[in-house]
Structures are given as C-alpha cells and as structure tokens.
PDB file of N, CA and C in Angstrom:
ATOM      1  N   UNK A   1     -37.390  22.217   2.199  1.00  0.00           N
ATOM      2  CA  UNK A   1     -36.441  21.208   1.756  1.00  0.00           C
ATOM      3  C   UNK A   1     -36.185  20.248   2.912  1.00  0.00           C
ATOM      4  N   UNK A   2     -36.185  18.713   2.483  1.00  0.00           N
ATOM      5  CA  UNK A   2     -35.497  18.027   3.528  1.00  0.00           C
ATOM      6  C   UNK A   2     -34.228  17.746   3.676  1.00  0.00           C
ATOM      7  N   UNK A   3     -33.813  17.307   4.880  1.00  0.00           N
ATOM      8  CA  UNK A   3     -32.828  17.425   5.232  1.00  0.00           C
ATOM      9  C   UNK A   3     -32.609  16.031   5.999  1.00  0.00           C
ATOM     10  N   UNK A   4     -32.117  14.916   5.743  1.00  0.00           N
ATOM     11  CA  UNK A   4     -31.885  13.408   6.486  1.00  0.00           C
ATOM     12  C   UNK A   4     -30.126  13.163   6.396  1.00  0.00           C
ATOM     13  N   UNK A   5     -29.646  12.795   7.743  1.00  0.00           N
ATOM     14  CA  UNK A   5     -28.727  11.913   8.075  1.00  0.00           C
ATOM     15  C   UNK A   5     -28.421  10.637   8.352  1.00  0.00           C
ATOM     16  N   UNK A   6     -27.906  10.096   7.792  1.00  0.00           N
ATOM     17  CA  UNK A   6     -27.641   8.528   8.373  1.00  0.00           C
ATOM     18  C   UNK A   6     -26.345   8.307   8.425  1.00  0.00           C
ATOM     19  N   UNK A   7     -25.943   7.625   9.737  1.00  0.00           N
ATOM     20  CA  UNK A   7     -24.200   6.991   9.608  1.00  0.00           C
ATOM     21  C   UNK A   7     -24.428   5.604   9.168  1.00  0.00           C
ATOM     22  N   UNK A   8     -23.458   5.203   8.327  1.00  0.00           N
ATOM     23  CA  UNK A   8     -23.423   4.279   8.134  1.00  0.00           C
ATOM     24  C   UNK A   8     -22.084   3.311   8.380  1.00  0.00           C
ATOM     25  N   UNK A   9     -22.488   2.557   9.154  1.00  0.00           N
ATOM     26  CA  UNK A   9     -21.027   1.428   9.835  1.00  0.00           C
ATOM     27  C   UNK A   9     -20.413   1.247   8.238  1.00  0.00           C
ATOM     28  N   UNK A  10     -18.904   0.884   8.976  1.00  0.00           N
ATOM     29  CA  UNK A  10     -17.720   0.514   8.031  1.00  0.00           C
ATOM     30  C   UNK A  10     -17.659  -1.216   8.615  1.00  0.00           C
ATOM     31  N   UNK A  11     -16.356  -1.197   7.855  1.00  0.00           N
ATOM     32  CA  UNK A  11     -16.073  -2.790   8.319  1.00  0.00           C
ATOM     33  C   UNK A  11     -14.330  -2.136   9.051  1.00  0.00           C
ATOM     34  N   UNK A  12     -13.891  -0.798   9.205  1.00  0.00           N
ATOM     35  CA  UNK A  12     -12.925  -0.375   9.959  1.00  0.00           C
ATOM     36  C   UNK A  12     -13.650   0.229  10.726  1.00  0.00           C
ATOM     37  N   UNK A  13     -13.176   0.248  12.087  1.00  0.00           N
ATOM     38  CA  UNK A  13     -13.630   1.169  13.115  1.00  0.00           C
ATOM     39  C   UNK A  13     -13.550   2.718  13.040  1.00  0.00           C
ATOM     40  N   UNK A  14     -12.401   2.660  12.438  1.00  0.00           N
ATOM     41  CA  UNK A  14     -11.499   4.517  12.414  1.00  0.00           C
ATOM     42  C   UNK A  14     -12.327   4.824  10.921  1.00  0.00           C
ATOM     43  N   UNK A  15     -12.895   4.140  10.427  1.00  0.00           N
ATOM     44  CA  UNK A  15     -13.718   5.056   9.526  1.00  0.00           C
ATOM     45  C   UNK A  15     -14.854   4.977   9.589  1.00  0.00           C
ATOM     46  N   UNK A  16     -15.757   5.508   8.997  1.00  0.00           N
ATOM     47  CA  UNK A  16     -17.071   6.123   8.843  1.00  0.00           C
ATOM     48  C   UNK A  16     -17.839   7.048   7.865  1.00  0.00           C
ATOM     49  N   UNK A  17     -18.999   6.857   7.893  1.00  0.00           N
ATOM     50  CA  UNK A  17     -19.446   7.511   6.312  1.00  0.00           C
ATOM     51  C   UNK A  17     -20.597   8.247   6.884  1.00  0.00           C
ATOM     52  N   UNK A  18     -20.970   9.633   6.515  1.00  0.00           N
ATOM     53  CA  UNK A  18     -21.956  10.093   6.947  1.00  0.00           C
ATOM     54  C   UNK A  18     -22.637  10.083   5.530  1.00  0.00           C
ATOM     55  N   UNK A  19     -24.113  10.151   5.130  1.00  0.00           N
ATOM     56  CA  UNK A  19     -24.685  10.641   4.322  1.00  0.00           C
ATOM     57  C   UNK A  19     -26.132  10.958   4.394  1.00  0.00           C
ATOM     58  N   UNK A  20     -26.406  12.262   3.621  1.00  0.00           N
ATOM     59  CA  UNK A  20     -27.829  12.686   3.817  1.00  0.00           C
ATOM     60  C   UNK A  20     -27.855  12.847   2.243  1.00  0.00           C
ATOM     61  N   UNK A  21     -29.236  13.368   2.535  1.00  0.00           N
ATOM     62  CA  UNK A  21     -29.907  13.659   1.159  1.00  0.00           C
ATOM     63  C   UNK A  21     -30.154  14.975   1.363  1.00  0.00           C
ATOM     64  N   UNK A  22     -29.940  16.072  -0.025  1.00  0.00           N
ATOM     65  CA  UNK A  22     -30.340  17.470  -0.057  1.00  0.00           C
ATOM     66  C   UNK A  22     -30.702  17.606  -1.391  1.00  0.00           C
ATOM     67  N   UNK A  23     -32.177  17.912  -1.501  1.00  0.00           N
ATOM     68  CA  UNK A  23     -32.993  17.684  -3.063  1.00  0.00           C
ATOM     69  C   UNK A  23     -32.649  16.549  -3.467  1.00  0.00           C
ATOM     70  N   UNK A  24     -32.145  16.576  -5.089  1.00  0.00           N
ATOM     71  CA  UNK A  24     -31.974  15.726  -5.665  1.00  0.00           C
ATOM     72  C   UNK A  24     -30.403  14.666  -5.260  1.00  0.00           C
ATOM     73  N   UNK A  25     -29.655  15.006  -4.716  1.00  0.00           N
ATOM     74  CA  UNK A  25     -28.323  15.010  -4.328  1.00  0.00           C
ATOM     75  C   UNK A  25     -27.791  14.349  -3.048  1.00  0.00           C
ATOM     76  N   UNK A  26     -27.762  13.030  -3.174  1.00  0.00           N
ATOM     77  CA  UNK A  26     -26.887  12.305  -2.373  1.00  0.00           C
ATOM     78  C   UNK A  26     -25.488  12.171  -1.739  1.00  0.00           C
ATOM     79  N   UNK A  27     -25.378  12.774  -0.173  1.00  0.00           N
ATOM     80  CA  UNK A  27     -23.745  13.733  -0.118  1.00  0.00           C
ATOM     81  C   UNK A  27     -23.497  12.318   0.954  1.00  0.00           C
ATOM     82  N   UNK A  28     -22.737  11.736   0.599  1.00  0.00           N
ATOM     83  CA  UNK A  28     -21.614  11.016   1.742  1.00  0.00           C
ATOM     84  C   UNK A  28     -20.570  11.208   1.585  1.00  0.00           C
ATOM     85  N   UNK A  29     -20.143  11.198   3.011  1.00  0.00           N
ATOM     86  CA  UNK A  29     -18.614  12.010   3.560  1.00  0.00           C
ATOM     87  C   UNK A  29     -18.009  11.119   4.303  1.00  0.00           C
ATOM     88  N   UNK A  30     -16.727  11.005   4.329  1.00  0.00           N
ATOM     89  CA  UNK A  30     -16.374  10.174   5.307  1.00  0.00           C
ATOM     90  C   UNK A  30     -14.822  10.460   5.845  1.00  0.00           C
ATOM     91  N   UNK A  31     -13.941   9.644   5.708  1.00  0.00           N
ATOM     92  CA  UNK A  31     -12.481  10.369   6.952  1.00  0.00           C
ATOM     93  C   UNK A  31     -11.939   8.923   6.402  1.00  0.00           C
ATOM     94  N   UNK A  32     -10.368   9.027   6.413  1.00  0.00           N
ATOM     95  CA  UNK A  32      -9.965   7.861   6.343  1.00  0.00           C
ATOM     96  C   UNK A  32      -8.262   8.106   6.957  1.00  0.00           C
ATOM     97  N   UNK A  33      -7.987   7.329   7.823  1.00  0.00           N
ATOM     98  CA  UNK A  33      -6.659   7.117   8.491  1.00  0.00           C
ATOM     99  C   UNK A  33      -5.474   7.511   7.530  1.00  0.00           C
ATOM    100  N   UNK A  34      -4.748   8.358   8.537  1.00  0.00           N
ATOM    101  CA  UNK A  34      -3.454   8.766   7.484  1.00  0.00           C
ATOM    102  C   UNK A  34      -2.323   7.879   8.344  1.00  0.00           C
ATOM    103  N   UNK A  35      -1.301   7.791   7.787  1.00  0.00           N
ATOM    104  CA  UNK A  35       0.220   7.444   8.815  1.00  0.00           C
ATOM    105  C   UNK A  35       0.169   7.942   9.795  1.00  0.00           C
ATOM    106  N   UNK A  36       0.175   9.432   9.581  1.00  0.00           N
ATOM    107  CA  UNK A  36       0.482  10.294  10.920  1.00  0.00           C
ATOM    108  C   UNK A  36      -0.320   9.866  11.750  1.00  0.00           C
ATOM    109  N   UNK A  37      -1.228   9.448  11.962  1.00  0.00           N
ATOM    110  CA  UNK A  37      -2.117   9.225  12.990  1.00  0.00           C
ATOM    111  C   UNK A  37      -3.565  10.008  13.099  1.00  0.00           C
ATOM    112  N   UNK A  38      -3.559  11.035  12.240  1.00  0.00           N
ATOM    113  CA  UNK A  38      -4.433  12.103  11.245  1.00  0.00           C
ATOM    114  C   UNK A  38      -5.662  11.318  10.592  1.00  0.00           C
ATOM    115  N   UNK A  39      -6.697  12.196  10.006  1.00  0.00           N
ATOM    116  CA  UNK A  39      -8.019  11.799   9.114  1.00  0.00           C
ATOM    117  C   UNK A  39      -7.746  12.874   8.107  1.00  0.00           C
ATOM    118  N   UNK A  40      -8.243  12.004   6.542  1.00  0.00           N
ATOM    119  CA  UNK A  40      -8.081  13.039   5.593  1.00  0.00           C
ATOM    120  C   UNK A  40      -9.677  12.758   5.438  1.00  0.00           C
ATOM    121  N   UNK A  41     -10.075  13.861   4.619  1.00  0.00           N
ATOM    122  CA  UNK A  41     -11.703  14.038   4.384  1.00  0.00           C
ATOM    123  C   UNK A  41     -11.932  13.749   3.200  1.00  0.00           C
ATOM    124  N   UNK A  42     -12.907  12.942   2.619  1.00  0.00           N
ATOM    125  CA  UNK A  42     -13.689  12.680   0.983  1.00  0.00           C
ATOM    126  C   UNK A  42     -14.971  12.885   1.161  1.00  0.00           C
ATOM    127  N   UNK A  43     -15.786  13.481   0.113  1.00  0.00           N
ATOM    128  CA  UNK A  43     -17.292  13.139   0.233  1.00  0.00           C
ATOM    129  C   UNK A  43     -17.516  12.743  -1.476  1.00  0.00           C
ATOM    130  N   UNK A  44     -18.456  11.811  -1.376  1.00  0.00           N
ATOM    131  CA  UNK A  44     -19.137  11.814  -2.922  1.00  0.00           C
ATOM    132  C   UNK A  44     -20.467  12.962  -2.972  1.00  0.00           C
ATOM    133  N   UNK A  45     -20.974  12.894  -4.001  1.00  0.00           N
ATOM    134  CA  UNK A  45     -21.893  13.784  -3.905  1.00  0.00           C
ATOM    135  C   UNK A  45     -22.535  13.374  -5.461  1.00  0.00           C
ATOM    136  N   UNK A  46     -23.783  12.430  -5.297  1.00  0.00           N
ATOM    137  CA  UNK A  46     -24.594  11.930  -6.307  1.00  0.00           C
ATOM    138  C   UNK A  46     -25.513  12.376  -6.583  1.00  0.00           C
ATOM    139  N   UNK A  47     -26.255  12.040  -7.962  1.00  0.00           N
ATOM    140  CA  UNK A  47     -27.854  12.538  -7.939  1.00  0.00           C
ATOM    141  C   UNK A  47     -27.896  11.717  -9.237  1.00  0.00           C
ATOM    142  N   UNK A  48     -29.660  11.501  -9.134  1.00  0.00           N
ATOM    143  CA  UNK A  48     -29.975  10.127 -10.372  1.00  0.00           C
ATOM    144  C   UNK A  48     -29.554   8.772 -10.102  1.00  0.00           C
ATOM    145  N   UNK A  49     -30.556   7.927 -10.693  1.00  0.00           N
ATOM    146  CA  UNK A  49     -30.372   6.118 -10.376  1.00  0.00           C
ATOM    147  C   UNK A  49     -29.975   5.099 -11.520  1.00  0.00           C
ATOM    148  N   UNK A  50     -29.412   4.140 -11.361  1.00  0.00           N
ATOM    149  CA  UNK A  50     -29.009   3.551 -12.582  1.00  0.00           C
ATOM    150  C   UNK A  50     -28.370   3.906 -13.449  1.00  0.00           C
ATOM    151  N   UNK A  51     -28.886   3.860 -15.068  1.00  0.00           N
ATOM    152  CA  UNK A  51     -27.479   4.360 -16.110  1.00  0.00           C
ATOM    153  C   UNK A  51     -27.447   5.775 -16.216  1.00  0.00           C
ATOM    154  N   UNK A  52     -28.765   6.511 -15.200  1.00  0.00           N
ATOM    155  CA  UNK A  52     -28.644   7.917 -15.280  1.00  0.00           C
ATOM    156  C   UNK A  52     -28.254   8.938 -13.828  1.00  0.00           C
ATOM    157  N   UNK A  53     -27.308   7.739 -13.078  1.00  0.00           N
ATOM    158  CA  UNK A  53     -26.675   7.994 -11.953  1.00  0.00           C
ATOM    159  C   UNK A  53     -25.001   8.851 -12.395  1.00  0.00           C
ATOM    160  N   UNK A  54     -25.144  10.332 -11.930  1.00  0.00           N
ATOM    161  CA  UNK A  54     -24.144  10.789 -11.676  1.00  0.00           C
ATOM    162  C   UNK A  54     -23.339  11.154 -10.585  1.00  0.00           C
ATOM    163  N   UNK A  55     -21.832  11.251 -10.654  1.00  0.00           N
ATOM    164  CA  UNK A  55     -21.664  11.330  -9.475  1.00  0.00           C
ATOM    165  C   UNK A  55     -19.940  12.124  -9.497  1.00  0.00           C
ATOM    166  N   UNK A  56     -19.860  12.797  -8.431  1.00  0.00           N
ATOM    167  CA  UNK A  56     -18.511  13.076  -8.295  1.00  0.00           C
ATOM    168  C   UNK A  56     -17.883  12.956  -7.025  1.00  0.00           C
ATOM    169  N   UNK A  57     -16.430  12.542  -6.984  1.00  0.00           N
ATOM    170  CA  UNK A  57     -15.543  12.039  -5.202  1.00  0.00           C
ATOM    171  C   UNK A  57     -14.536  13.352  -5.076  1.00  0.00           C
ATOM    172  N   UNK A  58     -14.692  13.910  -3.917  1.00  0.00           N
ATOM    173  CA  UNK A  58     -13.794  15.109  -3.994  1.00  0.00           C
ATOM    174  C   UNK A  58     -13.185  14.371  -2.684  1.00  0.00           C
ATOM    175  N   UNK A  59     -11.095  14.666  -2.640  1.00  0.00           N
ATOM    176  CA  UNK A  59     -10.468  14.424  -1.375  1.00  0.00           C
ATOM    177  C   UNK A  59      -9.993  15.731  -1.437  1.00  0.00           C
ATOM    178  N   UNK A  60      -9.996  15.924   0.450  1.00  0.00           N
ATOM    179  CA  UNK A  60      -9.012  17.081   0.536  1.00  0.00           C
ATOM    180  C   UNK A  60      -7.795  16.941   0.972  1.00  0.00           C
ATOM    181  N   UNK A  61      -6.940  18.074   0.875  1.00  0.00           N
ATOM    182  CA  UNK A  61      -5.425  17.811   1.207  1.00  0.00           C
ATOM    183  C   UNK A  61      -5.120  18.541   2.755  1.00  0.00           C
ATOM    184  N   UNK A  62      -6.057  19.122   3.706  1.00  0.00           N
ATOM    185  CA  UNK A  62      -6.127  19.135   5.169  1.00  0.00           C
ATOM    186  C   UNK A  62      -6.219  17.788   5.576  1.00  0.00           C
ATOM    187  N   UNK A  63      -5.679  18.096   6.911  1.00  0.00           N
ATOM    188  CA  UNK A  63      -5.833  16.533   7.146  1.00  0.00           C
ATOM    189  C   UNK A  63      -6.103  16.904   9.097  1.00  0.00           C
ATOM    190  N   UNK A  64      -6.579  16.124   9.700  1.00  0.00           N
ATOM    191  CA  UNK A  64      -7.968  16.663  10.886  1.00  0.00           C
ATOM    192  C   UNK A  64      -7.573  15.804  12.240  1.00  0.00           C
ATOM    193  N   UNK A  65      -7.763  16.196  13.345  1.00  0.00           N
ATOM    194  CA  UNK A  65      -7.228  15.642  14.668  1.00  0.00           C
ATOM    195  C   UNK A  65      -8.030  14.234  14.825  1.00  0.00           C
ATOM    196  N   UNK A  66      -9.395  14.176  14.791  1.00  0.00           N
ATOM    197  CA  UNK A  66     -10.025  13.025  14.482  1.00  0.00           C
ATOM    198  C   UNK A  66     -10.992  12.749  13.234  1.00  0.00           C
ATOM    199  N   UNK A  67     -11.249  11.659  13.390  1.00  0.00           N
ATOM    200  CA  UNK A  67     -12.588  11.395  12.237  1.00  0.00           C
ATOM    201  C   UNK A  67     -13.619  12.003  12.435  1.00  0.00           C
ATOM    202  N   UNK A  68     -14.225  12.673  13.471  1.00  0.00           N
ATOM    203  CA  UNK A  68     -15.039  13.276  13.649  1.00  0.00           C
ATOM    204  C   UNK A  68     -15.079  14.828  12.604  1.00  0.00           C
ATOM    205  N   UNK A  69     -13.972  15.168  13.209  1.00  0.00           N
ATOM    206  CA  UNK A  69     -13.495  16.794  12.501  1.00  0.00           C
ATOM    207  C   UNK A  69     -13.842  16.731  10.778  1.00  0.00           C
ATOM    208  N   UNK A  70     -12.497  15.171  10.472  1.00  0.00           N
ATOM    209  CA  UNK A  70     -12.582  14.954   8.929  1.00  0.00           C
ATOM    210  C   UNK A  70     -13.953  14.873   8.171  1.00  0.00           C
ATOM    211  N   UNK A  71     -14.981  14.279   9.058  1.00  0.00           N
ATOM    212  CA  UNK A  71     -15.776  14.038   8.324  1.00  0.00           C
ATOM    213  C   UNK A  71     -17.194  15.147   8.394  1.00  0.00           C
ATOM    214  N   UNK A  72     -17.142  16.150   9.134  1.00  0.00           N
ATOM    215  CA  UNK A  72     -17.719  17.173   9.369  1.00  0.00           C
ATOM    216  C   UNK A  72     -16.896  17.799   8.532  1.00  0.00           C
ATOM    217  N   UNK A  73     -16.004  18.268   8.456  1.00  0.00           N
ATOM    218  CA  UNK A  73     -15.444  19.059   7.125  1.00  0.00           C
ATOM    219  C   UNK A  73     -15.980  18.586   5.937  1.00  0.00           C
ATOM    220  N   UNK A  74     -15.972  17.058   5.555  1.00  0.00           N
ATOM    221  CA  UNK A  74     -16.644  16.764   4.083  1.00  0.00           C
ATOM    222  C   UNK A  74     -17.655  16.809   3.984  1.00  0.00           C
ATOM    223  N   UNK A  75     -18.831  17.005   4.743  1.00  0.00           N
ATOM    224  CA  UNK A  75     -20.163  17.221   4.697  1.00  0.00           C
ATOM    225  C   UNK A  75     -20.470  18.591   4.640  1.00  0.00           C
ATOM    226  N   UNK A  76     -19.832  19.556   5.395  1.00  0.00           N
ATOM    227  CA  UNK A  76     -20.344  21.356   4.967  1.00  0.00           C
ATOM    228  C   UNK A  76     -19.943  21.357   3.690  1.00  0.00           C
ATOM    229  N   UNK A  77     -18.504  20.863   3.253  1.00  0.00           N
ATOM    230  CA  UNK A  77     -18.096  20.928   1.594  1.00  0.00           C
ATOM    231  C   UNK A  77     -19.058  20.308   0.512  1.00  0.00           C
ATOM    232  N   UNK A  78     -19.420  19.231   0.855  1.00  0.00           N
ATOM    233  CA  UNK A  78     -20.775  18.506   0.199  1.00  0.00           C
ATOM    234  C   UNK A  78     -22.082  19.490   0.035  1.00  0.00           C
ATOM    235  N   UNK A  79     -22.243  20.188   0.990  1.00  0.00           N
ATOM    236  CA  UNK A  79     -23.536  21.212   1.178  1.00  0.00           C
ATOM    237  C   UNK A  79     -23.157  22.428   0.380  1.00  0.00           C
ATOM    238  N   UNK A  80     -21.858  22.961   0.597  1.00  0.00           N
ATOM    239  CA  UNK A  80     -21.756  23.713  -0.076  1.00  0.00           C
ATOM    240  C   UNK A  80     -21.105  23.851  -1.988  1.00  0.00           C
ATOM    241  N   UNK A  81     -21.011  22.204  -2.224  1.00  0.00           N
ATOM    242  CA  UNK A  81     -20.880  22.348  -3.783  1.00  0.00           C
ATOM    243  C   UNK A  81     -22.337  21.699  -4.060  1.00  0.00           C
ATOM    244  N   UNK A  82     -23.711  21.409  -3.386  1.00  0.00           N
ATOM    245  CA  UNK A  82     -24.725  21.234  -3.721  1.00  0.00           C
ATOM    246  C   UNK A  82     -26.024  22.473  -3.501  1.00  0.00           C
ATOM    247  N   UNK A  83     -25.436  23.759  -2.667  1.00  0.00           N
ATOM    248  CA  UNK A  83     -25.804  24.755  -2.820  1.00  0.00           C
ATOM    249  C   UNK A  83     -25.145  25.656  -4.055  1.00  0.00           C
ATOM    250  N   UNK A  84     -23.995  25.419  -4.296  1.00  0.00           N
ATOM    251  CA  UNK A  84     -23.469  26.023  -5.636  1.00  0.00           C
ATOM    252  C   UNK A  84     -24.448  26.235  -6.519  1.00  0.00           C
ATOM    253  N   UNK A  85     -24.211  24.537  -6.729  1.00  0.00           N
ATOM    254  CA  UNK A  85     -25.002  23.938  -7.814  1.00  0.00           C
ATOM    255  C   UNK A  85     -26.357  24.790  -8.011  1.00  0.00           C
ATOM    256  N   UNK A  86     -26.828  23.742  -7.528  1.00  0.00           N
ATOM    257  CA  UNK A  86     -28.814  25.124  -7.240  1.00  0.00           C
ATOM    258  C   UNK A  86     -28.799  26.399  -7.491  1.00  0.00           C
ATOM    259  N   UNK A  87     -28.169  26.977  -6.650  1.00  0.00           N
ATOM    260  CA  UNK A  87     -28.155  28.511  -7.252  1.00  0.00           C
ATOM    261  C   UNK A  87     -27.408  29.116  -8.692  1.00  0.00           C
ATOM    262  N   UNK A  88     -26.558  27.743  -9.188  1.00  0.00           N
ATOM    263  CA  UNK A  88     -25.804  28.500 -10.302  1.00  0.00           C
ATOM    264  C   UNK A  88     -27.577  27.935 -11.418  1.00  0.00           C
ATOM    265  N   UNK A  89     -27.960  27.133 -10.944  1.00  0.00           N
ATOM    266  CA  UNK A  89     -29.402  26.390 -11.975  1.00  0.00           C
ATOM    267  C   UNK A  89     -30.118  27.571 -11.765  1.00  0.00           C
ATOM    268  N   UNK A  90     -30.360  28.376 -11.050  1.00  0.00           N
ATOM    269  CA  UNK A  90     -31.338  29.101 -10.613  1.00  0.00           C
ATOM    270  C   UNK A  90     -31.412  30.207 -11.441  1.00  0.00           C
ATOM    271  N   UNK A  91     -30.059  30.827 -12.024  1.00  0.00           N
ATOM    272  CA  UNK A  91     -29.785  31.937 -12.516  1.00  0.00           C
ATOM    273  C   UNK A  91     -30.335  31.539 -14.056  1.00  0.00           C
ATOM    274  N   UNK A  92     -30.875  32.934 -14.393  1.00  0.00           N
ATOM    275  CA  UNK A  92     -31.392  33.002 -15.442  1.00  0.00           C
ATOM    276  C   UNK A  92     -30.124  32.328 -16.917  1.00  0.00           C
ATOM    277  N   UNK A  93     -30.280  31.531 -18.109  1.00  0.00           N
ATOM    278  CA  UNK A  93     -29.288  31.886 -19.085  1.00  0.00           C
ATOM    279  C   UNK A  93     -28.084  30.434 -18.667  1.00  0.00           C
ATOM    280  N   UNK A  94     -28.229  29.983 -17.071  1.00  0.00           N
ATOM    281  CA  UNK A  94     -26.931  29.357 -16.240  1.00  0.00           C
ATOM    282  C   UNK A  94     -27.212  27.789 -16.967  1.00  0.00           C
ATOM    283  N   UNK A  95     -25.843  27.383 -17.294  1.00  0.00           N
ATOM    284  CA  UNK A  95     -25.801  25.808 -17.545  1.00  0.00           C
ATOM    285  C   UNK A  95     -25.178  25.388 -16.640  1.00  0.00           C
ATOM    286  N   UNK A  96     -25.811  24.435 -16.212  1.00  0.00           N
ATOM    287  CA  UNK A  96     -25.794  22.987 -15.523  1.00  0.00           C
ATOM    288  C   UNK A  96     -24.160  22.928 -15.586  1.00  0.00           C
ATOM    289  N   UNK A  97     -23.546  23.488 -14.126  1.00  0.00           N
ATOM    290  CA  UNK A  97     -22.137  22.352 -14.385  1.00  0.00           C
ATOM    291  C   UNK A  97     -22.355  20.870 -14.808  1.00  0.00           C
ATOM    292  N   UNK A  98     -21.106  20.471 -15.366  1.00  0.00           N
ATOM    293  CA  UNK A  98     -20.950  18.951 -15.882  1.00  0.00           C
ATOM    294  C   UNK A  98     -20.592  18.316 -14.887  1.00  0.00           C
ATOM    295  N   UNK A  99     -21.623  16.751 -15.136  1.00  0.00           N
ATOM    296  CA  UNK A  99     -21.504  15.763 -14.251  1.00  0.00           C
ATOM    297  C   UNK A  99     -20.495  15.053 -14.276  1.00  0.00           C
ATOM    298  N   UNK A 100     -19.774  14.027 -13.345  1.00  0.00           N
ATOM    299  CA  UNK A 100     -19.025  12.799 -14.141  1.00  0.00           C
ATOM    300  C   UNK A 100     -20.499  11.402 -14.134  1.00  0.00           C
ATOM    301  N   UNK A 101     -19.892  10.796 -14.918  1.00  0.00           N
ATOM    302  CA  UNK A 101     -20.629   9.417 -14.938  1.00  0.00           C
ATOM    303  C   UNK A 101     -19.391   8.188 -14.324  1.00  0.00           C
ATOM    304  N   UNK A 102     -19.997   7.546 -13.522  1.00  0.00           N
ATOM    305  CA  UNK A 102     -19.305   6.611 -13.415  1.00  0.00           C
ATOM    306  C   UNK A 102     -20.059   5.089 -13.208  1.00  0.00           C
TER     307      UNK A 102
END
C-alpha cells in the first residue's frame, strides 16, 4: 500500500492542512486556533471523484498545545477510521458503512 504526504499552505499562518492518500481514501487534517490560545483538530476523509465523491469532516472536542500536536492527532484518527473501514469490508457478510455525500 502507498502511503503519500503533502502539507498544504493556508492563507493563515496558525493553520495548516496535512493530507495523504491511503487506498482509495483521501485523509486531510488540519488544527484551527481556539480563544484560549489552543488548536482544535478536524480531518476530512474522502474517497471517489465528482458526483461520485464521498466524504465525511470529523472535529474533536480535545483541544492541543500547538498546531503541530492538533494536527497529528487528526491524521492517526483519519488512519484509523480508514483502517476501520477496510477491515470492517474485509469481513465476510460486512456492509459498507454509509457515506455522506456532499
């Protein structure tokens, strides 16, 4: 399996988006400034192009000393609801969790 990273610049400094590809499944993660002075963590996590592009945005409610932390937290979480996934496909009888479309 491959495995690719890319950061990709913001137009804010204090944020940032990581995203790789794992199989079919496009995971970007990123961190975004709280009041406190804190990063909260989101990742999307896509697969498919055009009108047969699905996708889902998960935020968490930890919140992380820098953007660095935040956004390394949303990327193992990304890996690990796209290893879910796979292995729940894998099992004999197993349906496909549901996508969102957006």
């Amino acid at each position: 399996m491959f495995l690719m990273i890319h950061t990709i610049s913001t137009t804010t400094p204090s944020q940032g988006l990581s995203s790789l590809t794992l199989g079919q499944y496009r995971i970007a993660a990123g961190s975004r400034p709280l009041d406190s002075g804190r990063f909260a963590a989101q990742v999307s996590i896509a697969s498919g192009s055009g009108s047969a592009c699905t996708a889902r945005v998960m935020r968490f409610h930890d919140d992380f000393a820098t953007h660095d932390a935040a956004a390394d937290y949303a990327v193992a979480q990304g890996i690990d609801w796209v290893n879910d996934a796979l292995r729940a496909r894998a099992r004999p009888g197993a349906v496909a969790a549901p996508q969102i479309c957006i």
